[in-house]
mmCIF file of C-alpha atoms in Angstrom:
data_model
loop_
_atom_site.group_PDB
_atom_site.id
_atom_site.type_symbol
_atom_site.label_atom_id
_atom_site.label_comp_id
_atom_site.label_asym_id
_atom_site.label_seq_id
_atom_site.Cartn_x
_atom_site.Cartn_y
_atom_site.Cartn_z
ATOM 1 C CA UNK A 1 -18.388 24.318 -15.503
ATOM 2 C CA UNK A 2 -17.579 21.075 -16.840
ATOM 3 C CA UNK A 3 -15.690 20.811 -20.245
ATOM 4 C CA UNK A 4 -18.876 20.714 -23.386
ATOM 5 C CA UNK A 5 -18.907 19.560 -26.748
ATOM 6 C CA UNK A 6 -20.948 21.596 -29.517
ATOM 7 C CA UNK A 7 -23.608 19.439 -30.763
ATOM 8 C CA UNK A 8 -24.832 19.486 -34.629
ATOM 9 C CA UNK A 9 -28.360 20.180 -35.515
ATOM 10 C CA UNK A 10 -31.079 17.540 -35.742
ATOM 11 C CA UNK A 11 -29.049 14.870 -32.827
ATOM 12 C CA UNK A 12 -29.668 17.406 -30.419
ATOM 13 C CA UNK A 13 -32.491 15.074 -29.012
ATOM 14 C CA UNK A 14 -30.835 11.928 -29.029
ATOM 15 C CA UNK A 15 -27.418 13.454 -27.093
ATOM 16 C CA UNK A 16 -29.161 15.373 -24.510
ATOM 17 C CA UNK A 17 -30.446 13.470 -21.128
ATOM 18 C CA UNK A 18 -34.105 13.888 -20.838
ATOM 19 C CA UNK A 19 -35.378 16.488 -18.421
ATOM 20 C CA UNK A 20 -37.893 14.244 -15.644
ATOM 21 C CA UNK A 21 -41.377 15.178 -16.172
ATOM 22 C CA UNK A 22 -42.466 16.832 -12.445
ATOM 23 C CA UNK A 23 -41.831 20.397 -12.147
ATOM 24 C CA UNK A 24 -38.565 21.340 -10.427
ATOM 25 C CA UNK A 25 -38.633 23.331 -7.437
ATOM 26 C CA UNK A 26 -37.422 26.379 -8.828
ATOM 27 C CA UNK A 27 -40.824 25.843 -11.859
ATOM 28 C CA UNK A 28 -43.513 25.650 -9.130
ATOM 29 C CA UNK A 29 -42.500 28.644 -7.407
ATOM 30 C CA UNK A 30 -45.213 31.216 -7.820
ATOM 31 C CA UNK A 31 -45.294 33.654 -9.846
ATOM 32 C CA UNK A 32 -43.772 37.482 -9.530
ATOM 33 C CA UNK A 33 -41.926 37.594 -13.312
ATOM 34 C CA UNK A 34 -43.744 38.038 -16.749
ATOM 35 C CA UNK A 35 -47.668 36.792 -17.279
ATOM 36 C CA UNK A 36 -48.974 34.891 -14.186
ATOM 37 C CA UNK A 37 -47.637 31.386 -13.766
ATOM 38 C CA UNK A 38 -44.398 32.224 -15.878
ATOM 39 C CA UNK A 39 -41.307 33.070 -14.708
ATOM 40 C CA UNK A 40 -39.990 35.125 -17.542
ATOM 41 C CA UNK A 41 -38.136 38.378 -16.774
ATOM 42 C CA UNK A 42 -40.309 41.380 -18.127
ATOM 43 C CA UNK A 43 -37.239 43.617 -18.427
ATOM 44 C CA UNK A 44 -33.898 41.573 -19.441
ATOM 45 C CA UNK A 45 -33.686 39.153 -22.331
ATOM 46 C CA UNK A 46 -31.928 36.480 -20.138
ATOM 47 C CA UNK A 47 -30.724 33.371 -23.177
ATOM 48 C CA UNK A 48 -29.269 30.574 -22.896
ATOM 49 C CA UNK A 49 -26.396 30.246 -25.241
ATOM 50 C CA UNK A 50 -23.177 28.343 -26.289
ATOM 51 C CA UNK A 51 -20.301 30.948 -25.572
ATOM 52 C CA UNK A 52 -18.131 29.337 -28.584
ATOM 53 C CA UNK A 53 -20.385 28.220 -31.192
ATOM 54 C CA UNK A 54 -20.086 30.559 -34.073
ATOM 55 C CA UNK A 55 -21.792 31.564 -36.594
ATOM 56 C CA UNK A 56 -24.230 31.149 -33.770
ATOM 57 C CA UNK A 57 -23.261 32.568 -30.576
ATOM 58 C CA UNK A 58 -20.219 33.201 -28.539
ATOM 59 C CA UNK A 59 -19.323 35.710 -25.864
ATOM 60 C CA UNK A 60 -18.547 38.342 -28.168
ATOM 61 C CA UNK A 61 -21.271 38.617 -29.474
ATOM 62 C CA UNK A 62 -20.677 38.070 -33.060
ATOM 63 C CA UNK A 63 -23.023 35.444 -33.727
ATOM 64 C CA UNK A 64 -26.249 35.816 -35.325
ATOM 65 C CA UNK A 65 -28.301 34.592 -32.772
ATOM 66 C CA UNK A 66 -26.719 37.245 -30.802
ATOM 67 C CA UNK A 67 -28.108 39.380 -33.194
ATOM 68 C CA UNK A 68 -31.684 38.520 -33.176
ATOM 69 C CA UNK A 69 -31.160 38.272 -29.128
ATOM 70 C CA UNK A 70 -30.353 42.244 -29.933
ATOM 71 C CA UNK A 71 -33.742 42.274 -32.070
ATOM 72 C CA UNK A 72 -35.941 40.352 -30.185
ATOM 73 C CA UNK A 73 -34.971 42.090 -27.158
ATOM 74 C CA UNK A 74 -36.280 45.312 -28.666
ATOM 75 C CA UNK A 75 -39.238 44.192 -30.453
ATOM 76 C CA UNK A 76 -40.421 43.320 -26.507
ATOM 77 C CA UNK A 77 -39.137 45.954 -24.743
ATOM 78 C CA UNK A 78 -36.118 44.649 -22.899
ATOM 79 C CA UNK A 79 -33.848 46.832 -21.217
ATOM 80 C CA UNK A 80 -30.573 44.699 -22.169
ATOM 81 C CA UNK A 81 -29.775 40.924 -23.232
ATOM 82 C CA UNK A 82 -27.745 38.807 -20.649
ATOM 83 C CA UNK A 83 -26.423 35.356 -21.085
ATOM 84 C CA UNK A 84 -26.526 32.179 -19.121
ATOM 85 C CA UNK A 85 -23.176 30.517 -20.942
ATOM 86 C CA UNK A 86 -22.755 26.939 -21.567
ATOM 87 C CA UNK A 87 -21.680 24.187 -23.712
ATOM 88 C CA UNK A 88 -24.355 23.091 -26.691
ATOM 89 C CA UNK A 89 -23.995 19.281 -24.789
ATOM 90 C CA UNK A 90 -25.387 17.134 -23.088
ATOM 91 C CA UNK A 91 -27.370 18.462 -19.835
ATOM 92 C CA UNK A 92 -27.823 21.934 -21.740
ATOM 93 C CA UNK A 93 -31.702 22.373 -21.103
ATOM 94 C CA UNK A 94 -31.619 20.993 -18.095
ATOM 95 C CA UNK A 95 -28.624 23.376 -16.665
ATOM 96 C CA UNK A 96 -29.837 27.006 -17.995
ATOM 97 C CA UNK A 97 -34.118 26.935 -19.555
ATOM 98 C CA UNK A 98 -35.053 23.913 -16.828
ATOM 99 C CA UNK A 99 -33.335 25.496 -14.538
ATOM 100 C CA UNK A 100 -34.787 29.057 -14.912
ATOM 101 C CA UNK A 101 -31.103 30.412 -15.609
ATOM 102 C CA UNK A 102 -32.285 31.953 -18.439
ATOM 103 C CA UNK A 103 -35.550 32.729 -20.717
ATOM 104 C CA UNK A 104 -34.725 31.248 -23.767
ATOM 105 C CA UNK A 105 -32.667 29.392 -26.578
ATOM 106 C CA UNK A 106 -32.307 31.045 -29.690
ATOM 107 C CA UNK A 107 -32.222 28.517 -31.879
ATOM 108 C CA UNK A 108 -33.825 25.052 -31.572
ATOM 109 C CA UNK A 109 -34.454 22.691 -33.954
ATOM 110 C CA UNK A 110 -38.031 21.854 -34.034
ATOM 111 C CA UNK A 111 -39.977 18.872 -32.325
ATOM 112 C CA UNK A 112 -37.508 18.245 -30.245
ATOM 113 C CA UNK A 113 -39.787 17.669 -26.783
ATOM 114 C CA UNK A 114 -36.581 19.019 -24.226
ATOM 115 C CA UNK A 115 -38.597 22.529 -25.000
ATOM 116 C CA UNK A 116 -41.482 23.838 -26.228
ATOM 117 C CA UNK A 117 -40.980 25.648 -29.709
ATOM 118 C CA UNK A 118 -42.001 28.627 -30.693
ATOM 119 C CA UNK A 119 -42.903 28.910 -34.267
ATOM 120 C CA UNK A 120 -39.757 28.342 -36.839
ATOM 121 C CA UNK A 121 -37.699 31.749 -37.438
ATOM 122 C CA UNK A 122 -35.731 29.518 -40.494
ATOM 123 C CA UNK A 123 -35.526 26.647 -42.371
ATOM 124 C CA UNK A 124 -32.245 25.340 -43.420
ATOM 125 C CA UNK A 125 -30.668 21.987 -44.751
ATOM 126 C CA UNK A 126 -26.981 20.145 -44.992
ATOM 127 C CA UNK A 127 -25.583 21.041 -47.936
ATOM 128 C CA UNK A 128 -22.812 19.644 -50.174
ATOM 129 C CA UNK A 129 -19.872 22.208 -50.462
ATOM 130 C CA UNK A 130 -17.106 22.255 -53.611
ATOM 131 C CA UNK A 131 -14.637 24.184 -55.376
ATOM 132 C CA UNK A 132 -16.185 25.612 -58.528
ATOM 133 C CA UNK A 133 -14.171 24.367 -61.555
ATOM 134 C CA UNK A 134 -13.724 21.247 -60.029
ATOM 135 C CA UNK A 135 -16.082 19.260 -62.594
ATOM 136 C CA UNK A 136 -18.639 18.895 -60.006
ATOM 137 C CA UNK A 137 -21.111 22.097 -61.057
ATOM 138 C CA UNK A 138 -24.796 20.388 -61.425
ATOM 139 C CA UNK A 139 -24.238 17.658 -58.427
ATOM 140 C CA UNK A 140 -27.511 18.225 -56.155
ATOM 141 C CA UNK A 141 -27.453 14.795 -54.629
ATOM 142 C CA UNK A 142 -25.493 12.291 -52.649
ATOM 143 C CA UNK A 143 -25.440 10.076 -54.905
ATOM 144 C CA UNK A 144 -24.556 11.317 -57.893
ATOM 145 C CA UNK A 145 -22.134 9.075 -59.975
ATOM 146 C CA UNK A 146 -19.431 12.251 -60.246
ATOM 147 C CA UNK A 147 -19.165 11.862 -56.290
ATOM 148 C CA UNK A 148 -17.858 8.181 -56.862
ATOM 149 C CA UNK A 149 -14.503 9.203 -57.127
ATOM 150 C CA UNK A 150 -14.285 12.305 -55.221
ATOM 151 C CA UNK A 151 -12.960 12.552 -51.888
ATOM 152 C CA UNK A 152 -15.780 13.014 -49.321
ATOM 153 C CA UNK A 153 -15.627 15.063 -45.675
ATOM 154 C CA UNK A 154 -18.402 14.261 -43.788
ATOM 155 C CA UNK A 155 -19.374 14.681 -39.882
ATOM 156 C CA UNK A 156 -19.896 10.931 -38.282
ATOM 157 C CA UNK A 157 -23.063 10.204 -37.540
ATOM 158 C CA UNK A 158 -24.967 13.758 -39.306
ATOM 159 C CA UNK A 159 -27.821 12.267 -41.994
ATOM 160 C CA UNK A 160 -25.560 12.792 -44.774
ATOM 161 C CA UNK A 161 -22.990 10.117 -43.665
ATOM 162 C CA UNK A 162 -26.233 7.202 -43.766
ATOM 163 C CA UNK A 163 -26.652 8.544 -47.307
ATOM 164 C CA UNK A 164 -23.198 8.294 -48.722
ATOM 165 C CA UNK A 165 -23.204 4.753 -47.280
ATOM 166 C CA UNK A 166 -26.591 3.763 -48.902
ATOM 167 C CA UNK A 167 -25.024 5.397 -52.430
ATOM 168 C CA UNK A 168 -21.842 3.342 -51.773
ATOM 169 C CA UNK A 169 -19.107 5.926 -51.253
ATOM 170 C CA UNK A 170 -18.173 5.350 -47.959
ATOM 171 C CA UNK A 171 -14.628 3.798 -48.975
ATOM 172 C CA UNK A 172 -14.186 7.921 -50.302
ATOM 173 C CA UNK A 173 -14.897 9.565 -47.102
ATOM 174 C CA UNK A 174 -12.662 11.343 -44.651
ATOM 175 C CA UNK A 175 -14.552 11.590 -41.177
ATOM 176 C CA UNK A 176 -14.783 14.352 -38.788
ATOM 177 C CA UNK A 177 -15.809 14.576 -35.229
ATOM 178 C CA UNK A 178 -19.584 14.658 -34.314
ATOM 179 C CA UNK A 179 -19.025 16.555 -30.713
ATOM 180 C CA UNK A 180 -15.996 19.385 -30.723
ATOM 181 C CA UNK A 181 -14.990 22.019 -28.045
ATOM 182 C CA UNK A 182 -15.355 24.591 -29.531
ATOM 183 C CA UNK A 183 -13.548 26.787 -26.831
ATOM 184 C CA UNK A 184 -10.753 24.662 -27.202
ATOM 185 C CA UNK A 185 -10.664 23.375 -31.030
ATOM 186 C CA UNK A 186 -12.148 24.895 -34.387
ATOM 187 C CA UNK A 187 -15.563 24.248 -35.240
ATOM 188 C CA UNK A 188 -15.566 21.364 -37.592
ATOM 189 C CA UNK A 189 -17.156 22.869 -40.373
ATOM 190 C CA UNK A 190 -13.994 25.311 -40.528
ATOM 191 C CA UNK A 191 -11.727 22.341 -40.252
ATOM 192 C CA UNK A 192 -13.210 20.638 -42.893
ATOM 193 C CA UNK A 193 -13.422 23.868 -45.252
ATOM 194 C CA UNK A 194 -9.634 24.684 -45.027
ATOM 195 C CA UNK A 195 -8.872 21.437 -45.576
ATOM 196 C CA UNK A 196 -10.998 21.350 -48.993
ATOM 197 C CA UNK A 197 -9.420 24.792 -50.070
ATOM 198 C CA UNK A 198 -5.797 22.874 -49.156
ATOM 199 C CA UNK A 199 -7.063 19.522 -51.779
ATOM 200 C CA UNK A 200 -7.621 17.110 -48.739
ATOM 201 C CA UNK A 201 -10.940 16.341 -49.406
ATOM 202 C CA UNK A 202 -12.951 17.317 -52.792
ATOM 203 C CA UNK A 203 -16.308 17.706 -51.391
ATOM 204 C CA UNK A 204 -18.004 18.580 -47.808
ATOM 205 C CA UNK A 205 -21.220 17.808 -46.116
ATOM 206 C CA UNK A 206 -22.297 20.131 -43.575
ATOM 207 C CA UNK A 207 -25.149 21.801 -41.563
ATOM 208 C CA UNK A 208 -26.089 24.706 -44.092
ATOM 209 C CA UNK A 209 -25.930 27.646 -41.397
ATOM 210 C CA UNK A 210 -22.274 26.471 -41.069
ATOM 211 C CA UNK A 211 -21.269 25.760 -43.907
ATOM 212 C CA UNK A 212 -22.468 28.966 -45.574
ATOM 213 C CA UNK A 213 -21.017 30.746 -43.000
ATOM 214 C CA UNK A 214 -17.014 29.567 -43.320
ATOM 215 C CA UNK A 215 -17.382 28.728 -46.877
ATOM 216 C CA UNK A 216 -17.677 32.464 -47.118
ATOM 217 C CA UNK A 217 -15.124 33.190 -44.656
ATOM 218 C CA UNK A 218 -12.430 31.040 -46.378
ATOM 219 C CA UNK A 219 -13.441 30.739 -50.201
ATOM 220 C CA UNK A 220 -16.017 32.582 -51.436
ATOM 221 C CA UNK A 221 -15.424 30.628 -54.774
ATOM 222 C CA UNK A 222 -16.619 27.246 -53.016
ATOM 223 C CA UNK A 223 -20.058 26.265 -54.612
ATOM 224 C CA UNK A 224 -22.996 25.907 -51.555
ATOM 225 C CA UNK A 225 -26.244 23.482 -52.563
ATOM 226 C CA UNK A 226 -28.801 22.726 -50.032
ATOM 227 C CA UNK A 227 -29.354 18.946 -50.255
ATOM 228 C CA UNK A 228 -33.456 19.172 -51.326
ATOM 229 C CA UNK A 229 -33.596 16.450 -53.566
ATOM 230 C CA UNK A 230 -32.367 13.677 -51.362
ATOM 231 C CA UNK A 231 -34.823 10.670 -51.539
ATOM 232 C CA UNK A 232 -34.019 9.293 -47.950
ATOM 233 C CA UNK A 233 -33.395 10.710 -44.884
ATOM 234 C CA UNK A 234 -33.977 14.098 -43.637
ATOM 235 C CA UNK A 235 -31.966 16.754 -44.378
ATOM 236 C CA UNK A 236 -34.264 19.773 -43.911
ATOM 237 C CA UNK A 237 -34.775 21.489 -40.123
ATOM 238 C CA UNK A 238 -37.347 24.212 -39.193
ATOM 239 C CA UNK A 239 -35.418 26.376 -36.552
ATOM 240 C CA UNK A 240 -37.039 27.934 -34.074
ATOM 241 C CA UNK A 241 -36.741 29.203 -30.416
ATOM 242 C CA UNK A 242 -36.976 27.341 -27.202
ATOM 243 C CA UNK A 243 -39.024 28.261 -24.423
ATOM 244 C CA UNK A 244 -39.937 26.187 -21.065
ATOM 245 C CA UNK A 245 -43.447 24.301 -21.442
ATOM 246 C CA UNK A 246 -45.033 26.385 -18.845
ATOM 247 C CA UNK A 247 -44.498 29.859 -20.647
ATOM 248 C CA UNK A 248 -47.365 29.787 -23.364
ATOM 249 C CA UNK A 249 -47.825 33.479 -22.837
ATOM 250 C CA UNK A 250 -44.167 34.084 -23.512
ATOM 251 C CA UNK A 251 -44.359 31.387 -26.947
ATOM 252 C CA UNK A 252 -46.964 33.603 -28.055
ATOM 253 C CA UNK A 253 -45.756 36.971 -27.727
ATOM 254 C CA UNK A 254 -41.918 35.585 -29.610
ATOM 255 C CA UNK A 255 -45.076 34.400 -32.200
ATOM 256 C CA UNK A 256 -45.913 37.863 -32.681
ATOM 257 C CA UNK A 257 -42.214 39.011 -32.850
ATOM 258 C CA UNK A 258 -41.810 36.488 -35.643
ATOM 259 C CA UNK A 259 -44.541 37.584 -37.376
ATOM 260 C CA UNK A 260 -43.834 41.017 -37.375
ATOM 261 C CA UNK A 261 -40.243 40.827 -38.234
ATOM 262 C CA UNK A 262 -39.791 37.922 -40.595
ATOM 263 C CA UNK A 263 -37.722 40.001 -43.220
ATOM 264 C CA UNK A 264 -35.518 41.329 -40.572
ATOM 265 C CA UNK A 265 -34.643 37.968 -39.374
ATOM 266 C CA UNK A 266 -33.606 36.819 -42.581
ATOM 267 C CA UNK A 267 -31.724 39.665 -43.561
ATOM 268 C CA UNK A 268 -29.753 38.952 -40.228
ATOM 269 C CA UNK A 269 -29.478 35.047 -41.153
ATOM 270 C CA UNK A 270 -28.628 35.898 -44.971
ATOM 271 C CA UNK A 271 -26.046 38.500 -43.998
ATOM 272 C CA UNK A 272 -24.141 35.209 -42.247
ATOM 273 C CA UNK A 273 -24.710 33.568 -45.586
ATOM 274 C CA UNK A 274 -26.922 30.790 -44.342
ATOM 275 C CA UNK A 275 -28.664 28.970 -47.179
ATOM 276 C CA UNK A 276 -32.688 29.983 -46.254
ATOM 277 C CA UNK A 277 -34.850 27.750 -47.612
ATOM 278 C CA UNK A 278 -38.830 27.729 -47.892
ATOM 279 C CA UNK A 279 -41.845 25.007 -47.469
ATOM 280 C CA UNK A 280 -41.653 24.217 -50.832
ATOM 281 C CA UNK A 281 -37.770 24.107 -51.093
ATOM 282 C CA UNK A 282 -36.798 27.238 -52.944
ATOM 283 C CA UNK A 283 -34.241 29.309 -51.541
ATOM 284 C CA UNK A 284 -34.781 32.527 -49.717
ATOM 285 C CA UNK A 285 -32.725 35.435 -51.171
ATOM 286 C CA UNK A 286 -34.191 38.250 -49.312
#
């Protein structure tokens, strides 16, 4: 396998090549697996999954997409959960769900037209991350004047960055990497979190899922607040799972599993302290 780079949510559609349009061979084989036309496996929970992208997945299984793998495999009765591994990067679709590798992604932001969606699981936002005690309690926004003269971490190229530069505060900001290996290298998000507890950078933008995640890992004192009340750009996703366009039968029935087991999902998400937020913006808490 060729070396990967873990891609951040939201530029997931703009990094990966486009999968052609005809079926491939392997789609427009006939049926045997699953509903009629579909090839999904009626007894193993076969995903497709980044083997060193926590809190999301890895090998271990630690992640907490592993976890609703574990749940969702149950809730249809699987047998077991296996694993096509490979880099969140470019050619990721196309190399395990396109290629019938695997069954599904656990997570996928939606709209993105690579897959079909299921219905959204989440919904999540980037957040702004500081110490507490730091004078910045209150901040909700970008561009709040007490961020003028704080030292800014932000991932190049994530919405955030286009909104410190509209507010002005670029000259403040310390960039970080858009694309890491993360079987080589530390996620970003925990690079950018030690180096806030060390006093390299006052303030962090991040993908809330992440950021929730290693802000509780490193300092559980560091302040989390979803960015809401931005007025430009989008900073909210809906996260849901990814399924090839041909399995509607399959879409419907991880519906139903939805459905069913909403408050089980989010107890897994909330116990890996990501920052659940509803339609109308409030946070999630249970």
């Amino acid at each position: 396998m060729k070396k990967g780079k873990s891609i951040w949510p939201g530029l997931a559609a703009a990094l990966l090549i486009a999968v052609i349009s005809a079926p491939s061979p392997v789609l427009a084989q006939s049926a045997g697996l699953g509903a009629a036309g579909e090839l999904v496996d009626p007894d193993v929970l076969r995903v497709c999954a980044d083997p060193s992208n926590m809190p999301f997945s890895d090998q271990n299984g630690q992640g907490f997409e592993n976890k609703l793998a574990e749940l969702v495999a149950a809730r249809t009765g699987r047998k077991s959960v296996s694993y096509t591994w490979y880099p969140m990067a470019t050619g990721f679709v196309r190399n395990t769900l396109r290629s019938n590798r695997c069954d599904i992604i656990m997570g996928y932001a939606q709209g993105d037209e690579l897959v079909q969606n299921t219905n959204a699981y989440y919904r999540s936002a980037y957040v702004l991350v500081y110490r507490k005690g730091n004078g910045l309690e209150g901040v909700e926004t970008i561009e709040d004047p007490r961020l003028a003269t704080k030292k800014i971490g932000v991932v190049a190229g994530t919405p955030p960055a286009a909104n410190l530069a509209d507010a002005g505060y670029m000259r403040n900001v310390k960039p970080y990497p858009l694309m890491v290996d993360t079987r080589f290298a530390p996620s970003m998000a925990e690079v950018m979190l030690k180096e806030m507890q060390k006093g390299v950078i006052d303030v962090a933008l991040l993908w809330g899922p992440m950021a929730g995640y290693y802000a509780h890992e490193i300092a559980p004192d560091f302040a989390v607040v979803p960015l809401t009340k931005e007025k430009k750009g989008r900073m909210t996703y809906r996260i849901t799972m990814g399924v090839r366009p041909s399995d509607q039968e399959w879409k419907r029935t991880l519906n139903r599993v939805i459905r069913e087991n909403q408050k089980e999902i989010n107890k897994i998400l909330l116990d890996y302290h990501v920052p659940l937020i509803d339609e109308q913006d409030r946070p999630i808490t249970q």
